[in-house]
PDB file of C-alpha atoms and ligand atoms in Angstrom:
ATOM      1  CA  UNK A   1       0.102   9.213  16.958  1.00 95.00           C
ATOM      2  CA  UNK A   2       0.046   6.436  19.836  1.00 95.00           C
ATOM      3  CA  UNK A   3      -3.204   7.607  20.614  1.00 97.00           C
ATOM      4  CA  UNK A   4      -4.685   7.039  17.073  1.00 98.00           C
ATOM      5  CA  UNK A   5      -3.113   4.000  16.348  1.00 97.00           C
ATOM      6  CA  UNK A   6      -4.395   2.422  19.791  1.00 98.00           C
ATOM      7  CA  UNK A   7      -7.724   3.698  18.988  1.00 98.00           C
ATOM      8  CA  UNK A   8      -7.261   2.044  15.471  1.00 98.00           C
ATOM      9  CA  UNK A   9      -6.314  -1.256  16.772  1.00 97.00           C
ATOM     10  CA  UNK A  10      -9.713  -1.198  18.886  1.00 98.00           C
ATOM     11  CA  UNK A  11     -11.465  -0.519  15.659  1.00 98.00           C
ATOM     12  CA  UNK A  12     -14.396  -3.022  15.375  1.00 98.00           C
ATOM     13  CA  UNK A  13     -16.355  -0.269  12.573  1.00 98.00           C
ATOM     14  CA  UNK A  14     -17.113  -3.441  10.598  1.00 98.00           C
ATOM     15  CA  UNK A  15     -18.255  -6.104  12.778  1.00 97.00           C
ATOM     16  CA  UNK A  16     -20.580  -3.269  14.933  1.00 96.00           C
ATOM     17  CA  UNK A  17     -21.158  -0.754  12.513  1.00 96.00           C
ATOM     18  CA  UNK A  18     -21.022  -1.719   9.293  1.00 97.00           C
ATOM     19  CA  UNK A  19     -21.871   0.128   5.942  1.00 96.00           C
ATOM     20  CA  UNK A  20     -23.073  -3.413   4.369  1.00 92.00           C
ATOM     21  CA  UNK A  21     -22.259  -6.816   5.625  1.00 94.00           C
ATOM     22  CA  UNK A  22     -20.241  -7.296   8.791  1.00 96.00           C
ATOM     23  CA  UNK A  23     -16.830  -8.430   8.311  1.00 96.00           C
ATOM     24  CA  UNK A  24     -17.103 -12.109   9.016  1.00 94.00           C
ATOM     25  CA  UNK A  25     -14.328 -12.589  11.660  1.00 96.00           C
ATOM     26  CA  UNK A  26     -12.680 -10.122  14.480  1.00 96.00           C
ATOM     27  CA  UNK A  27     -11.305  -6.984  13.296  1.00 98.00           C
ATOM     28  CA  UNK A  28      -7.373  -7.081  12.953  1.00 98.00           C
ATOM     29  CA  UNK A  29      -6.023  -3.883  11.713  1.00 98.00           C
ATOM     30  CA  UNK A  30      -2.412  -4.565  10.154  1.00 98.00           C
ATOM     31  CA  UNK A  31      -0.415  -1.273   9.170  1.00 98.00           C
ATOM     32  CA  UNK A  32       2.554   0.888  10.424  1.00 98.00           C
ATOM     33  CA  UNK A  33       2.508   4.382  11.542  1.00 98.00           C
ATOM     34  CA  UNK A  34       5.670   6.313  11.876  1.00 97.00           C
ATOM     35  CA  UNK A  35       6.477   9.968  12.926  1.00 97.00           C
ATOM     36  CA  UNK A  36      10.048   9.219  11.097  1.00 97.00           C
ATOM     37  CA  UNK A  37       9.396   7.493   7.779  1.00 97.00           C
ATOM     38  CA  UNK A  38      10.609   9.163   4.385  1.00 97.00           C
ATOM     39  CA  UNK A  39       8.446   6.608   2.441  1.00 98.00           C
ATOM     40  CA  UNK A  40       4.777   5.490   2.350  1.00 98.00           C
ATOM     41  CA  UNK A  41       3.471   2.058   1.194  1.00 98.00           C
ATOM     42  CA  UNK A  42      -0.115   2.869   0.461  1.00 98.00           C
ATOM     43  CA  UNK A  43      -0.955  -1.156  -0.069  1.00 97.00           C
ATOM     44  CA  UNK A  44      -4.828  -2.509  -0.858  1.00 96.00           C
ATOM     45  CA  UNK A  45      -5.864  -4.588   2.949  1.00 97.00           C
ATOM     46  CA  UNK A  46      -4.359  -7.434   4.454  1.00 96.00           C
ATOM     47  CA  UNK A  47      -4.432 -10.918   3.395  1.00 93.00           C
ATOM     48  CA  UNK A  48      -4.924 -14.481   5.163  1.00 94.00           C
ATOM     49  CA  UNK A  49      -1.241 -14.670   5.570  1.00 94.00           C
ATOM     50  CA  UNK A  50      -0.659 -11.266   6.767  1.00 95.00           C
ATOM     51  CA  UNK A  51      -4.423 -11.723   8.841  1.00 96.00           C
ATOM     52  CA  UNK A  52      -2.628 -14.755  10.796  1.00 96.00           C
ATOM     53  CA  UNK A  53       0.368 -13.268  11.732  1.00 97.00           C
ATOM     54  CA  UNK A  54       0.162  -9.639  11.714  1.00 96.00           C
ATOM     55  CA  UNK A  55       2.600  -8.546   9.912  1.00 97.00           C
ATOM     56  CA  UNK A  56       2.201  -6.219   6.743  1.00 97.00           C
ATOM     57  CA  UNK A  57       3.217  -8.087   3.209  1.00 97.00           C
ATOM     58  CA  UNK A  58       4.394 -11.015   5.125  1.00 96.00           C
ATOM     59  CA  UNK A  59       3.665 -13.548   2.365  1.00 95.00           C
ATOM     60  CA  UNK A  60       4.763 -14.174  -1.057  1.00 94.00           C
ATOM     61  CA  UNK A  61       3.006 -10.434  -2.431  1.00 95.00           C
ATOM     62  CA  UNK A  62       5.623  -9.369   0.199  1.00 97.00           C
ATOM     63  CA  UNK A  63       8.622 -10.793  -1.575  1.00 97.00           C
ATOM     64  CA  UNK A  64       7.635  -9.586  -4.571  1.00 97.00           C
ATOM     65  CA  UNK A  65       7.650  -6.228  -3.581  1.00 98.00           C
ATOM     66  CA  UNK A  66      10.919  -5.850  -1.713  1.00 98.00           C
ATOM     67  CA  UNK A  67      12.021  -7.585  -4.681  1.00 97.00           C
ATOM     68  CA  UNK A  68      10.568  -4.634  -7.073  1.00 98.00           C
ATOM     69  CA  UNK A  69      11.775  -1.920  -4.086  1.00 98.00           C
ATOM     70  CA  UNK A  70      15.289  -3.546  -3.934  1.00 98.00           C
ATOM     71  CA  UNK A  71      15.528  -3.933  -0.489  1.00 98.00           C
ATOM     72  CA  UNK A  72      16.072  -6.768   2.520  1.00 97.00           C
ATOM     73  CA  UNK A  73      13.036  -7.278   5.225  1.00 97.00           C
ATOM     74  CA  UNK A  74      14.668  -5.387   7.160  1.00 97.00           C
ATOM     75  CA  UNK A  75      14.941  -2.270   5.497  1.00 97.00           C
ATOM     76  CA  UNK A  76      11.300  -2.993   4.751  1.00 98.00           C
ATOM     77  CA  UNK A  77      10.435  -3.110   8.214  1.00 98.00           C
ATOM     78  CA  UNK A  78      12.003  -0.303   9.437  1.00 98.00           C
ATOM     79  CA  UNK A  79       9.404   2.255  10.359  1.00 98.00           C
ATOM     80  CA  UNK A  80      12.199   4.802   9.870  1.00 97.00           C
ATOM     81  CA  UNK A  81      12.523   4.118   6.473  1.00 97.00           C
ATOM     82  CA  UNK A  82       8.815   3.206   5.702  1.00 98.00           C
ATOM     83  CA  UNK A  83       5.404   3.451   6.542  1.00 98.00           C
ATOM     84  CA  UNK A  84       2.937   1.172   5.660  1.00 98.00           C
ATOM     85  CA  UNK A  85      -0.641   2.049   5.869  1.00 98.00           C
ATOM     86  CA  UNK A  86      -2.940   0.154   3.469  1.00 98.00           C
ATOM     87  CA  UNK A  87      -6.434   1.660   2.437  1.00 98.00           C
ATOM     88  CA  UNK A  88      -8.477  -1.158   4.282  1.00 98.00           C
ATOM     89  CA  UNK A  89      -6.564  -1.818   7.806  1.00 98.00           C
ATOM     90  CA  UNK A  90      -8.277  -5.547   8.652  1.00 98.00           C
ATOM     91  CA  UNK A  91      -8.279  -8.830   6.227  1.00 97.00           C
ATOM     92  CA  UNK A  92     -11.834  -8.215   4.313  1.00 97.00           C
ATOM     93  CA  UNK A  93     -12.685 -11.720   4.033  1.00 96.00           C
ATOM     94  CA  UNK A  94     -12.696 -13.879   0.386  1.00 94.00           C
ATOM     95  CA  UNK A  95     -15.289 -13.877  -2.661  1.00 92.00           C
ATOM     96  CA  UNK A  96     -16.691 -17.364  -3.500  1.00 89.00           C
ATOM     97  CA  UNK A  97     -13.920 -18.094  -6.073  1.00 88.00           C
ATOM     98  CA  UNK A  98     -11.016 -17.700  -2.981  1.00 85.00           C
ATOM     99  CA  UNK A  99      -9.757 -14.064  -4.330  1.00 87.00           C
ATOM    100  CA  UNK A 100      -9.574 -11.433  -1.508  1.00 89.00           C
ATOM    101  CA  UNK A 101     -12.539  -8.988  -1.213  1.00 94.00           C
ATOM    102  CA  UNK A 102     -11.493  -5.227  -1.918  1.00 95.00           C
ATOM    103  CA  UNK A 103     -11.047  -3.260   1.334  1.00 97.00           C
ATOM    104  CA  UNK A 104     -13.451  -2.369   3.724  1.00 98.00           C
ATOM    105  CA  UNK A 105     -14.726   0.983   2.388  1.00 97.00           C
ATOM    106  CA  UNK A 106     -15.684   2.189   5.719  1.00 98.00           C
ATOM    107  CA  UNK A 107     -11.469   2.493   6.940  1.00 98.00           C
ATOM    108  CA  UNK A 108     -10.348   4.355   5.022  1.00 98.00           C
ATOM    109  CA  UNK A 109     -12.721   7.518   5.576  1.00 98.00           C
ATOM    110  CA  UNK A 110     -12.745   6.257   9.244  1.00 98.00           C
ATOM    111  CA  UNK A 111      -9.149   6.962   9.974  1.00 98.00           C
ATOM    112  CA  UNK A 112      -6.434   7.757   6.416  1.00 98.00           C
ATOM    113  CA  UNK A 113      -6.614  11.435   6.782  1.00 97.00           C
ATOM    114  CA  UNK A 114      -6.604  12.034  10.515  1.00 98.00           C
ATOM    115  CA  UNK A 115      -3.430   9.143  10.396  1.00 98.00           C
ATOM    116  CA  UNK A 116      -1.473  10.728   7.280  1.00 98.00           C
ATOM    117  CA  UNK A 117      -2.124  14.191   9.136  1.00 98.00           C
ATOM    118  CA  UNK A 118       0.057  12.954  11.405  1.00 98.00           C
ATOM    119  CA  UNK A 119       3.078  12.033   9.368  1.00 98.00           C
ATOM    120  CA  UNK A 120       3.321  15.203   7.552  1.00 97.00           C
ATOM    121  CA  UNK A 121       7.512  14.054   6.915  1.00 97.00           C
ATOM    122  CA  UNK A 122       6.159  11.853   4.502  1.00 98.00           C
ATOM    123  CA  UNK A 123       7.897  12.198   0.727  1.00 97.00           C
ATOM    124  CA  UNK A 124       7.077   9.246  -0.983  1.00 98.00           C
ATOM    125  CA  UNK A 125       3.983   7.396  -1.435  1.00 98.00           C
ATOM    126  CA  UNK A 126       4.233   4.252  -3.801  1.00 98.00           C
ATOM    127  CA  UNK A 127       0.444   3.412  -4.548  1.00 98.00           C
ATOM    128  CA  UNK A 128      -0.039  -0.430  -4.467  1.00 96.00           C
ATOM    129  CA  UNK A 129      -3.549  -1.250  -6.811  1.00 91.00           C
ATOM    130  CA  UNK A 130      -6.579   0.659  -7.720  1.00 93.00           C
ATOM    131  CA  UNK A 131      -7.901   2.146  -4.405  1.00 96.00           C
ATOM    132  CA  UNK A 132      -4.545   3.578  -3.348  1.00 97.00           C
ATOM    133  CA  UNK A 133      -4.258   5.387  -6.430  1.00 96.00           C
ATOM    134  CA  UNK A 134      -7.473   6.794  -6.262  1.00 96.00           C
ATOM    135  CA  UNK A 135      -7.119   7.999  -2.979  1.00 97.00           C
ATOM    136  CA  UNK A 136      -3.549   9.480  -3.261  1.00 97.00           C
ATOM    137  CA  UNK A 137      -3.924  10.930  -6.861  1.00 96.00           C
ATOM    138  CA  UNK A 138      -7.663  11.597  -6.682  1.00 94.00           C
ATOM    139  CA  UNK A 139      -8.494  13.510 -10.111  1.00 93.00           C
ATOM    140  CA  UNK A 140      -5.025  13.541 -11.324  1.00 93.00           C
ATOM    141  CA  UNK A 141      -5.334   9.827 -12.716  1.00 93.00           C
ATOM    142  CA  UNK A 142      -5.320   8.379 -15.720  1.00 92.00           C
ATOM    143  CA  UNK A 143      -8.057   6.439 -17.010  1.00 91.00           C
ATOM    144  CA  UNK A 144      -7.245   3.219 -15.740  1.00 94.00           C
ATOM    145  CA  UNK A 145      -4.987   1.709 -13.462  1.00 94.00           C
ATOM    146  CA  UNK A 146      -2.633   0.406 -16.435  1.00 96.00           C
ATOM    147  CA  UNK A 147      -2.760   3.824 -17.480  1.00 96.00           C
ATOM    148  CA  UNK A 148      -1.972   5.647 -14.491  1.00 97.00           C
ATOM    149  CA  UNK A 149       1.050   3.257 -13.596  1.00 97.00           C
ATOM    150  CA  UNK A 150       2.118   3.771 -17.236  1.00 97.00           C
ATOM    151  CA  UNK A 151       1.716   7.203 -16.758  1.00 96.00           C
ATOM    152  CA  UNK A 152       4.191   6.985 -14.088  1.00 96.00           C
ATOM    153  CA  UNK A 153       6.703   9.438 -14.800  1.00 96.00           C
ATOM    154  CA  UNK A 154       3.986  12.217 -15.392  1.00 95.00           C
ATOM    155  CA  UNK A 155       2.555  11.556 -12.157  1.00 96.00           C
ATOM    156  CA  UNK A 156       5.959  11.469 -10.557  1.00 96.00           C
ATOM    157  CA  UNK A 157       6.913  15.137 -11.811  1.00 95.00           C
ATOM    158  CA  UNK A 158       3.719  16.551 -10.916  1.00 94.00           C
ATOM    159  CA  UNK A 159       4.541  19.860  -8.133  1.00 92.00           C
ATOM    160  CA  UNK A 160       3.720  19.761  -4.435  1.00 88.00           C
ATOM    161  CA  UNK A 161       4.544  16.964  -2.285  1.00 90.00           C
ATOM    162  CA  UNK A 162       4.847  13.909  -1.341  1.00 96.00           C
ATOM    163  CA  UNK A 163       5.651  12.534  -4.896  1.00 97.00           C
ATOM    164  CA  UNK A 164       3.702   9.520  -5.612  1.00 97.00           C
ATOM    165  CA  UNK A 165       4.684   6.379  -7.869  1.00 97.00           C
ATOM    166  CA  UNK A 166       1.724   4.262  -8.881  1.00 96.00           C
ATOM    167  CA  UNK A 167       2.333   0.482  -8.831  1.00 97.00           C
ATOM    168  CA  UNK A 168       0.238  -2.272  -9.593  1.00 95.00           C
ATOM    169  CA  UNK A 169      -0.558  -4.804  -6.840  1.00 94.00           C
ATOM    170  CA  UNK A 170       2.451  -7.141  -6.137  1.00 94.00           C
ATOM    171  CA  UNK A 171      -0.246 -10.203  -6.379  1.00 90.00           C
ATOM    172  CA  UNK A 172       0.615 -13.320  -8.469  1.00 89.00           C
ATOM    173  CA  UNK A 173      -2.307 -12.901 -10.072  1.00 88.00           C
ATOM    174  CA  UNK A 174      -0.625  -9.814 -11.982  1.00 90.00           C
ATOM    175  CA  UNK A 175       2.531 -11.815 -13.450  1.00 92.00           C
ATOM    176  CA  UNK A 176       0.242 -11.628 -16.213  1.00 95.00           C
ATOM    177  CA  UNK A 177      -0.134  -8.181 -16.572  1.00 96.00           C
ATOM    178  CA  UNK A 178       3.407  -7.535 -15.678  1.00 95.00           C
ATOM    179  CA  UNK A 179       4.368  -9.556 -18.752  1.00 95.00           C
ATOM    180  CA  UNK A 180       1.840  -7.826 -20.860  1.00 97.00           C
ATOM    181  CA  UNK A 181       3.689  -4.772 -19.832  1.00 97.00           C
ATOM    182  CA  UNK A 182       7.311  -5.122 -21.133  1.00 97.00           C
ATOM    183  CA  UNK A 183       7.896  -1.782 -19.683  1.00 97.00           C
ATOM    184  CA  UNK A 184       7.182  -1.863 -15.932  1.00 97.00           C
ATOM    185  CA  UNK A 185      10.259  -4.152 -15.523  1.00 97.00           C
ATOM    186  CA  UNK A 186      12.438  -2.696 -17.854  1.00 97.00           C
ATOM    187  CA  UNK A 187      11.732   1.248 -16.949  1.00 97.00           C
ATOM    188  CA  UNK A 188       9.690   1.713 -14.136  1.00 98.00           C
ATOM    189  CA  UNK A 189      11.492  -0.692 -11.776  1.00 98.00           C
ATOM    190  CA  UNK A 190      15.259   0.622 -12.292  1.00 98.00           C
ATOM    191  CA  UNK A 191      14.056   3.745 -11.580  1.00 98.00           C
ATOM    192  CA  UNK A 192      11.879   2.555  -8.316  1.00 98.00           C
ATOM    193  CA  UNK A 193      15.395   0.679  -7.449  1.00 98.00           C
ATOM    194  CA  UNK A 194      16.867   4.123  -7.967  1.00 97.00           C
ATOM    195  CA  UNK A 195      14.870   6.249  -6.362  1.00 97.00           C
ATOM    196  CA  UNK A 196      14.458   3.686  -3.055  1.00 98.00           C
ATOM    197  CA  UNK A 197      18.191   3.140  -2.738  1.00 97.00           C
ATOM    198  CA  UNK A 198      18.721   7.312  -3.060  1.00 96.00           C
ATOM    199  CA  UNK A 199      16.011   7.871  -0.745  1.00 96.00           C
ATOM    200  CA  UNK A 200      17.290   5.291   1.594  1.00 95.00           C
ATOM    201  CA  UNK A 201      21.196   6.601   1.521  1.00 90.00           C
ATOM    202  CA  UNK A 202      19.744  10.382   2.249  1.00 81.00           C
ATOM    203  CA  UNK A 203      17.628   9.013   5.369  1.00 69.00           C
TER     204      UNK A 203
HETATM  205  S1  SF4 B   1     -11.112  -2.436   8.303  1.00 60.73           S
HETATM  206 FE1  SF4 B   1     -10.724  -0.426   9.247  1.00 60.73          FE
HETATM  207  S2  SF4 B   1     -12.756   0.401   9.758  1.00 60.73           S
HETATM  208 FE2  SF4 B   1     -12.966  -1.837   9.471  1.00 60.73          FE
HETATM  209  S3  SF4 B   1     -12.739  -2.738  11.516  1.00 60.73           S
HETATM  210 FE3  SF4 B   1     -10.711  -2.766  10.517  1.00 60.73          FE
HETATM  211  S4  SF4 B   1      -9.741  -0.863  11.213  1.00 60.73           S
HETATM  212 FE4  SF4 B   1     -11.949  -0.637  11.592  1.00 60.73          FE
END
């Protein structure tokens, strides 16, 4: 695991070998590994906030999702409680409007499997945003991301392991959609509460 996450941190895929156009600044890869973790955040890629200081949902997408897990930073920081390994490891870069490019596609077949083949203790994946949820519940989605999160207790109950909660991205750019959808604050998040807490307690 130190060994891969070194060699990870050296990554520079996207500024030297890029599958379109090199990422315009040096690589920073933001995420954390751990051997001990119940619980995987599978988030999107870093933002400018989290690019500056690297530290994983340090900014106000952060808050919003220790809010929705229920718990303080530093139960959110503990790498014995969670992992936190986003589907693009470095900051992406920005579209023209400001909004935050999707993540690298070259990270995650570069390194995800070889990395969550290392934390095999993992029991919990909560899927932040579209890529995450492709990647963690491949054919098994629904139709859309709406559907898939709305879908959620289907999805949950499926067999095998680790059991894997879809969530939409913490953004505020979504406060939108999460008013749209009456039912992701009034079901799914006393039952993410729940299930964090329980999970938590057991660990
Ligand atoms: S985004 Fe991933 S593949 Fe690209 S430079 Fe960063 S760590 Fe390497």
């Amino acid at each position: 695991m130190d060994r891969l996450t070194a060699e990870i941190r050296a990554c520079r895929i996207c500024r030297d070998n890029p599958a379109g156009r090199p990422l315009a600044h040096e690589p920073r890869p933001v995420l954390v590994a751990s051997k001990t973790a119940g619980m995987l955040i599978a988030g999107q890629a870093p933002g400018t906030k989290v690019h500056a200081t690297g530290i994983p949902f340090n900014d106000a997408s952060g808050d919003r999702l220790r809010d929705w897990l229920g718990v303080s930073r530093d139960e959110f920081y503990d790498p014995h409680c969670f992992a936190i390994v986003p589907m693009g490891f470095c900051f992406p870069g920005q579209d023209a409007k400001g909004g935050d490019l999707p993540p690298r596609r070259e990270c995650a077949p570069a390194w995800r499997a070889r990395l969550l083949a290392l934390m095999p203790q993992i029991e919990l994946v909560l899927t932040i945003g579209l890529y995450a949820q492709a990647w963690h519940l491949g054919a098994a989605r629904s139709a859309s991301l709406t559907a898939t999160v709305e879908d959620w207790r289907r999805h949950f109950a499926a067999p095998g392991r680790p059991k894997v909660l879809a969530l939409p991205h913490p953004s505020w750019r979504n406060i939108g959609w999460i008013k749209r959808h009456p039912w992701f604050e009034m079901e799914l998040l006393p039952f993410l509460k729940a299930e964090i807490r329980h999970r938590l307690k057991e660990g």
